[in-house]
mmCIF file of C-alpha atoms in Angstrom:
data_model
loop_
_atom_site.group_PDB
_atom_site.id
_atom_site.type_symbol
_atom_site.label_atom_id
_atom_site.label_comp_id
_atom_site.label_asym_id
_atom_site.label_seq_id
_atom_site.Cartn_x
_atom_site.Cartn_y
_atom_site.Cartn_z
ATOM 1 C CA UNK O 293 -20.568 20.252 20.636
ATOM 2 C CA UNK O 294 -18.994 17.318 18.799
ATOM 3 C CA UNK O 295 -17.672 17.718 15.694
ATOM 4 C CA UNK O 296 -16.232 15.550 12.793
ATOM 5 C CA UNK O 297 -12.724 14.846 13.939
ATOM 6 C CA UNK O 298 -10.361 17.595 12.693
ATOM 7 C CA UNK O 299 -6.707 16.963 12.239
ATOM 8 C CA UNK O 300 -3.775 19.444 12.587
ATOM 9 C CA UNK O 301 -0.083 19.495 12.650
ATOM 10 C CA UNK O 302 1.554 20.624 16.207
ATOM 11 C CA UNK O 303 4.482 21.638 15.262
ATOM 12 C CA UNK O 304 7.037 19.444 12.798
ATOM 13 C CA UNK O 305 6.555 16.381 15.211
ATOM 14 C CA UNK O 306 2.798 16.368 16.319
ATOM 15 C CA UNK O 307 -0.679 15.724 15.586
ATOM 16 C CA UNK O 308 -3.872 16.487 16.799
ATOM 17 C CA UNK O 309 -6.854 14.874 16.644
ATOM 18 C CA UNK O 310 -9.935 17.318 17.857
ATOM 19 C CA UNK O 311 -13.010 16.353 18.581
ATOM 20 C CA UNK O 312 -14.375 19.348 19.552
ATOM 21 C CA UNK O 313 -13.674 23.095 20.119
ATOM 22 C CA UNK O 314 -15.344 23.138 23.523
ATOM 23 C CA UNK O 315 -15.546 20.656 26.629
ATOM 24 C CA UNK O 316 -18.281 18.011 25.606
ATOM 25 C CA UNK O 317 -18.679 14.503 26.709
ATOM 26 C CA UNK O 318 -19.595 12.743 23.844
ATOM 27 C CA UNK O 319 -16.443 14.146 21.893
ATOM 28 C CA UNK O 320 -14.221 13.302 25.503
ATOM 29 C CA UNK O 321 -15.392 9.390 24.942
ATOM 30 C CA UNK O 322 -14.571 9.628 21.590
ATOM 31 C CA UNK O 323 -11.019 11.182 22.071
ATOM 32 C CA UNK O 324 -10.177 8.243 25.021
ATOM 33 C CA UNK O 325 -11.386 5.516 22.654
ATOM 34 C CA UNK O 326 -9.344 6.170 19.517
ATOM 35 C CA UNK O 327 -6.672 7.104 22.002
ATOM 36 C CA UNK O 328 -7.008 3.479 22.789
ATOM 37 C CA UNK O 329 -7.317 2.071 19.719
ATOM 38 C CA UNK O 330 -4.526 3.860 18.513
ATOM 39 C CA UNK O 331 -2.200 2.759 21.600
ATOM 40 C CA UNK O 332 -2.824 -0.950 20.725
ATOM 41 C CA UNK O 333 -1.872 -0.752 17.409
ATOM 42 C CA UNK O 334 0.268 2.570 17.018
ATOM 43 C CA UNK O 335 0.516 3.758 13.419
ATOM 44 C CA UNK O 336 4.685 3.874 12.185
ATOM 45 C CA UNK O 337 6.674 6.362 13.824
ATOM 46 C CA UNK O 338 4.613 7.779 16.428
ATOM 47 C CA UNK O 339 6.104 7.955 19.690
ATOM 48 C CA UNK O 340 3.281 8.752 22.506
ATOM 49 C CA UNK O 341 -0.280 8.973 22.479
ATOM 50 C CA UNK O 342 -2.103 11.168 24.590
ATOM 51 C CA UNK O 343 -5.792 11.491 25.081
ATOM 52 C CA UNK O 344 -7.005 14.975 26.048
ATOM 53 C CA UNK O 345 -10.193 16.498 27.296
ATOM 54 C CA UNK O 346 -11.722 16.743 23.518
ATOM 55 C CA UNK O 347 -8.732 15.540 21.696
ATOM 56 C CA UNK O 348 -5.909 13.289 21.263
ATOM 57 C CA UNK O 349 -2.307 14.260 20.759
ATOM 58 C CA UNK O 350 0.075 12.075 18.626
ATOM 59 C CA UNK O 351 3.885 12.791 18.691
ATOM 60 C CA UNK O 352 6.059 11.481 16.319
ATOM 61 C CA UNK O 353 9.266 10.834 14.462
ATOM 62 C CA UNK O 354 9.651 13.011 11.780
ATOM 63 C CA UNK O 355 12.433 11.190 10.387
ATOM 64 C CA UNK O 356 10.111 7.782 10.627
ATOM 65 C CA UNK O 357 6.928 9.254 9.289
ATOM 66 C CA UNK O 358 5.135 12.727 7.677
ATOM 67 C CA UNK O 359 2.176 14.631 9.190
ATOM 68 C CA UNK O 360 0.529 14.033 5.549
ATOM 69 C CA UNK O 361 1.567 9.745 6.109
ATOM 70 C CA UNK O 362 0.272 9.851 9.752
ATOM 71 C CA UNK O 363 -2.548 11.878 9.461
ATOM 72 C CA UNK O 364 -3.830 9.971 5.994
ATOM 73 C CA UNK O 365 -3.348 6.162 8.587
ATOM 74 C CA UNK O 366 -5.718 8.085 11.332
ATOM 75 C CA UNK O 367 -8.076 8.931 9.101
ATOM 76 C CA UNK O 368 -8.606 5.488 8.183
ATOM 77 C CA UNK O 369 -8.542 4.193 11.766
ATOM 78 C CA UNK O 370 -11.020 7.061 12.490
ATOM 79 C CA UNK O 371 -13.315 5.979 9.391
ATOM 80 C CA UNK O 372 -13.118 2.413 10.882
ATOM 81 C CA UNK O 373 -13.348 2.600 14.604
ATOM 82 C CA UNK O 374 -16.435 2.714 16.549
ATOM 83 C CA UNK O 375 -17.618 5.884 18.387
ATOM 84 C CA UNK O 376 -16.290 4.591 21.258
ATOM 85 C CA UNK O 377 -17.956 3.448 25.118
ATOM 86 C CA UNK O 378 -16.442 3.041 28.123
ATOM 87 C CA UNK O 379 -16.042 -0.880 29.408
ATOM 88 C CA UNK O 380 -18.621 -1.832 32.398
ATOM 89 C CA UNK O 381 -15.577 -1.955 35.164
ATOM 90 C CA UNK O 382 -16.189 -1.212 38.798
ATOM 91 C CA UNK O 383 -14.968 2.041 39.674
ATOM 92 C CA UNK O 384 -11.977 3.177 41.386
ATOM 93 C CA UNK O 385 -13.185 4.240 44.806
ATOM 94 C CA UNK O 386 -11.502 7.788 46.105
ATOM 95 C CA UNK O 387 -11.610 7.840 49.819
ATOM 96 C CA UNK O 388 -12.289 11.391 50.510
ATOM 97 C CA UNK O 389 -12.317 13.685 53.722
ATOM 98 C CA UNK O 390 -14.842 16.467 53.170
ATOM 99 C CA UNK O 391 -12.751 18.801 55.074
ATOM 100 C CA UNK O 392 -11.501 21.510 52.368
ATOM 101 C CA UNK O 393 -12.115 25.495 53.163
ATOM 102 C CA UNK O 394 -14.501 26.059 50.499
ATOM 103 C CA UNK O 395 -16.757 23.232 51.276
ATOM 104 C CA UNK O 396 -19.198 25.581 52.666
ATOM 105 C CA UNK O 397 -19.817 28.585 50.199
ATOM 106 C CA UNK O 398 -19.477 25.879 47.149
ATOM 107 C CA UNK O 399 -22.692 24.200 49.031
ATOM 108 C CA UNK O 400 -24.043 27.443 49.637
ATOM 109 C CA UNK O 401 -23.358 28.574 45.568
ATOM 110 C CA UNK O 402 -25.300 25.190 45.068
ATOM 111 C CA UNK O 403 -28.178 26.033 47.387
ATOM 112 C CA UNK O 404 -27.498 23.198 49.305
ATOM 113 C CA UNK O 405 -26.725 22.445 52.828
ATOM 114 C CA UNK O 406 -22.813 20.934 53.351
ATOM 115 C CA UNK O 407 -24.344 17.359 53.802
ATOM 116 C CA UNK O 408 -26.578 17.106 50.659
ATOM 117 C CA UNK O 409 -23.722 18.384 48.876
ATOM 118 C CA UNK O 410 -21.727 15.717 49.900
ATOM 119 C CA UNK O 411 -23.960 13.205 49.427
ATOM 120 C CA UNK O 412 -24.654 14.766 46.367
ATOM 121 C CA UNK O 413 -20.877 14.237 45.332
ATOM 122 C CA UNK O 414 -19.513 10.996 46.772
ATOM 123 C CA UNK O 415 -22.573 9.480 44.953
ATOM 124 C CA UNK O 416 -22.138 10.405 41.612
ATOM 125 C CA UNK O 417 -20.799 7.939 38.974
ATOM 126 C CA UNK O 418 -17.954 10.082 37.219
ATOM 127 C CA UNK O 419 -15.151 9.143 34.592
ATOM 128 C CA UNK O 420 -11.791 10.399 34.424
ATOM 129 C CA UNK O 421 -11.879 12.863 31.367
ATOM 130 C CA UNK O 422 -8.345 13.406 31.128
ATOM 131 C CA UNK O 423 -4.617 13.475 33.175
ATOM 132 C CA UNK O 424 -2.912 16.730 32.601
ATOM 133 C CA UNK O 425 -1.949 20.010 33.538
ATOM 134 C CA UNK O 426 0.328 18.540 36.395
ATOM 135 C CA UNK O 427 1.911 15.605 36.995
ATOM 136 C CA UNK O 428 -1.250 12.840 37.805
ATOM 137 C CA UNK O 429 -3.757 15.575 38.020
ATOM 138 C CA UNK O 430 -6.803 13.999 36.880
ATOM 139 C CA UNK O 431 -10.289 15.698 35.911
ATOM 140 C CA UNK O 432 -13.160 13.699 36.539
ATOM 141 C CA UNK O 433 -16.997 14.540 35.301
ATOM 142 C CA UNK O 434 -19.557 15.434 34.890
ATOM 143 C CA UNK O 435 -21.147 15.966 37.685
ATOM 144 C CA UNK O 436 -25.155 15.856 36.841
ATOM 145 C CA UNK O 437 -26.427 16.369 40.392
ATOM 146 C CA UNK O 438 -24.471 19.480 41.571
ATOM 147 C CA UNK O 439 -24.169 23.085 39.204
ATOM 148 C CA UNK O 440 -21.236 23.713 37.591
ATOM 149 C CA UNK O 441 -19.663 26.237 39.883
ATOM 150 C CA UNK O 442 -17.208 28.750 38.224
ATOM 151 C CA UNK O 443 -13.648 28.696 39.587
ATOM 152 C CA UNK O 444 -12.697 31.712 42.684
ATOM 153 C CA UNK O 445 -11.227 34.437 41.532
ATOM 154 C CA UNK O 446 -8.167 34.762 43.396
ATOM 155 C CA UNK O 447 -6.056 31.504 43.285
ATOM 156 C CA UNK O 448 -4.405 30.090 46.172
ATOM 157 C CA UNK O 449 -0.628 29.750 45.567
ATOM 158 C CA UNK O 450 -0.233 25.937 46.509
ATOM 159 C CA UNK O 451 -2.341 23.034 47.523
ATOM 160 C CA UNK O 452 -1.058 19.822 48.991
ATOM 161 C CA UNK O 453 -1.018 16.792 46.641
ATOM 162 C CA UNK O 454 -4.213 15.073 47.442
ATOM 163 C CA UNK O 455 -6.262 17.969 47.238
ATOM 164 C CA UNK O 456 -10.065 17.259 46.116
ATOM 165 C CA UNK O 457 -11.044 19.893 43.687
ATOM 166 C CA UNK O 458 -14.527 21.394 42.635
ATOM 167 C CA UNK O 459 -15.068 23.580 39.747
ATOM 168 C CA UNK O 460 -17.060 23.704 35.952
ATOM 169 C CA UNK O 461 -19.061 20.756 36.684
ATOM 170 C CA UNK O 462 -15.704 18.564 37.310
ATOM 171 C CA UNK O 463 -13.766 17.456 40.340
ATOM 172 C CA UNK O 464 -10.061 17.336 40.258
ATOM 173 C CA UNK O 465 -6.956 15.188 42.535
ATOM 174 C CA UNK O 466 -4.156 16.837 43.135
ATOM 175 C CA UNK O 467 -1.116 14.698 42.815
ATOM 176 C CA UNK O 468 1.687 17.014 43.455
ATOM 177 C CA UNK O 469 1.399 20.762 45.528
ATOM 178 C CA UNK O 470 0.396 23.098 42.898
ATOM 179 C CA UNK O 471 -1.670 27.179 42.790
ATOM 180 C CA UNK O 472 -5.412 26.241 41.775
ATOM 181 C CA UNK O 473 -8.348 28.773 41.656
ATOM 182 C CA UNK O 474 -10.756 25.668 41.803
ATOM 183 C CA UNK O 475 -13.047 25.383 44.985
ATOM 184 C CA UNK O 476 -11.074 23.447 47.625
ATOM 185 C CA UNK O 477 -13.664 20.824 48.730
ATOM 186 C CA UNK O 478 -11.883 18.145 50.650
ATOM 187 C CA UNK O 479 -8.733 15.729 51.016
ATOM 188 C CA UNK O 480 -7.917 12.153 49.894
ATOM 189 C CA UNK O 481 -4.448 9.646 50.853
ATOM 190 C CA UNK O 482 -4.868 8.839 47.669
ATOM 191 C CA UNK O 483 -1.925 9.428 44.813
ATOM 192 C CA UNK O 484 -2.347 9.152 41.345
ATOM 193 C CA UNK O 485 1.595 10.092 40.388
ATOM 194 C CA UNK O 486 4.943 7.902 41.296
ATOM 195 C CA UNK O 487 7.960 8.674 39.345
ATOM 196 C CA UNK O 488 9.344 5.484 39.806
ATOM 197 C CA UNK O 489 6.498 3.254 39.046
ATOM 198 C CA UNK O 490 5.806 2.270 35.582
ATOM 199 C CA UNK O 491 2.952 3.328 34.390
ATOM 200 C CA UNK O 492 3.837 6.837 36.796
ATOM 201 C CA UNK O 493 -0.223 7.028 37.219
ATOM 202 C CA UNK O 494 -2.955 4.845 38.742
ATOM 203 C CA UNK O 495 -5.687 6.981 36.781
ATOM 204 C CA UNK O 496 -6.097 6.934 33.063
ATOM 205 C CA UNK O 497 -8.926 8.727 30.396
ATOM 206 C CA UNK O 498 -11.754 6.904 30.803
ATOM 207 C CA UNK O 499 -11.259 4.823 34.152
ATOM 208 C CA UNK O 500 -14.840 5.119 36.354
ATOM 209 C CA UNK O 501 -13.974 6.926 39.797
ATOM 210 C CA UNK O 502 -15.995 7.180 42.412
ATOM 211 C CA UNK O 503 -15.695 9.365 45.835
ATOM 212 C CA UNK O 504 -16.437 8.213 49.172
ATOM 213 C CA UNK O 505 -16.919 9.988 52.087
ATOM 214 C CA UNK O 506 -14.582 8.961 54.877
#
C-alpha cells in the first residue's frame, strides 16, 4: 500500500526515499518518476540515483551536502512533482524460448495447460519495476493474467545469463549466471548487462517490455 513518501538516512552518505513498506505498483511508478525527475536535475552533492522496487536511493557527498540539506531539497521536489506515469513508448520486445524446466508444474500451479500459459505470458503488457540484485537483472510486472506463484523451495545454484524467470506475480532476465529459487520458465539471447558499454544496461525502471514467444 502506498504511503506518503518517507525519508531516511542510509548511512552518513545516503538517502532513501520510500514509497512504500511492501511491493505495490502505484508506489513503484512513483519511485521511477521522481527517480527521473531527480536525475535531470540532481539536487547538490548527490552522486547516483537509483530507483528501487518501492523506493529511490540517493547517495551523496557528505562533504558537498547534509542528509538534513538533501532531504529538506527532496521534499520540495516531492511536494512539486507529479505522481508520476509512464510515457506511451512501444515496448521492448524479449524474444523468448519457452523451454525452461519448470515450465510445466508453474502451468500446472496456474491450472493451466503449458500453451495457455504461454500465451498467457508473452501477451501481457509488463514494465520493468526495477534493475537490481545482480548485475542487469531486471524485474518486470505485474502479471494480471497468470497467479502469483511463490518461489521453489530449494534454489538451484546457478542459471545461465538469459534465464527467463517466474515468480510473485513478476518475471525476471538473468544477465549474468547466478543461484535463483524463482520458477525457471524459459530462455532469451537477449542481455541487459555490458561492462563496457555506457549506460552498462539496455533496461531501465519503467521501460515497457514485452515477451515473445520464439
Amino acid at each position: 500500500m502506498t504511503m506518503m513518501p518517507l525519508i531516511v538516512p542510509l548511512g552518513d552518505r545516503g538517502l532513501l526515499i520510500r514509497f512504500a513498506e511492501t511491493l505495490d505498483d502505484a508506489a513503484n511508478v512513483r519511485a521511477v518518476a521522481i527517480a527521473r525527475e531527480l536525475a535531470a536535475d540532481p539536487p547538490a552533492g548527490v552522486l547516483e540515483i537509483v530507483p528501487k522496487l518501492v523506493s529511490v536511493h540517493l547517495r551523496y557527498d557528505p562533504a558537498r551536502t547534509s542528509f538534513g540539506d538533501l532531504g529538506a531539497e527532496v521534499r520540495l521536489r516531492l511536494a512539486l512533482g507529479g505522481e508520476g506515469t509512464d510515457a506511451a513508448v512501444a515496448p521492448v520486445v524479449i524474444p523468448t524460448r519457452y523451454d525452461g524446466p519448470d515450465l510445466a508444474e508453474a502451468a500446472e500451479a496456474a491450472g493451466l495447460t503449458q500453451n495457455a500459459f504461454i500465451a498467457r505470458h508473452a501477451n501481457a503488457a509488463l514494465r520493468v519495476l526495477a534493475i537490481g540484485f545482480a548485475p542487469g537483472f531486471a524485474y518486470c510486472g505485474f502479471h494480471e493474467a497468470l497467479p502469483p506463484l511463490p518461489r521453489r523451495a530449494e534454489v538451484r545454484p546457478r542459471v545461465p545469463p538469459g534465464t527467463v524467470l517466474y515468480a510473485a506475480g513478476q518475471t525476471a532476465i538473468t544477465a549474468t549466471a547466478i543461484p535463483t529459487g524463482w520458477n525457471v520458465i524459459g530462455s532469451t539471447d537477449f542481455r541487459n548487462f555490458d561492462a563496457g558499454a555506457h549506460p552498462p544496461v539496455r533496461l531501465e525502471a519503467g521501460t515497457s517490455v514485452r515477451f515473445e514467444a520464439e
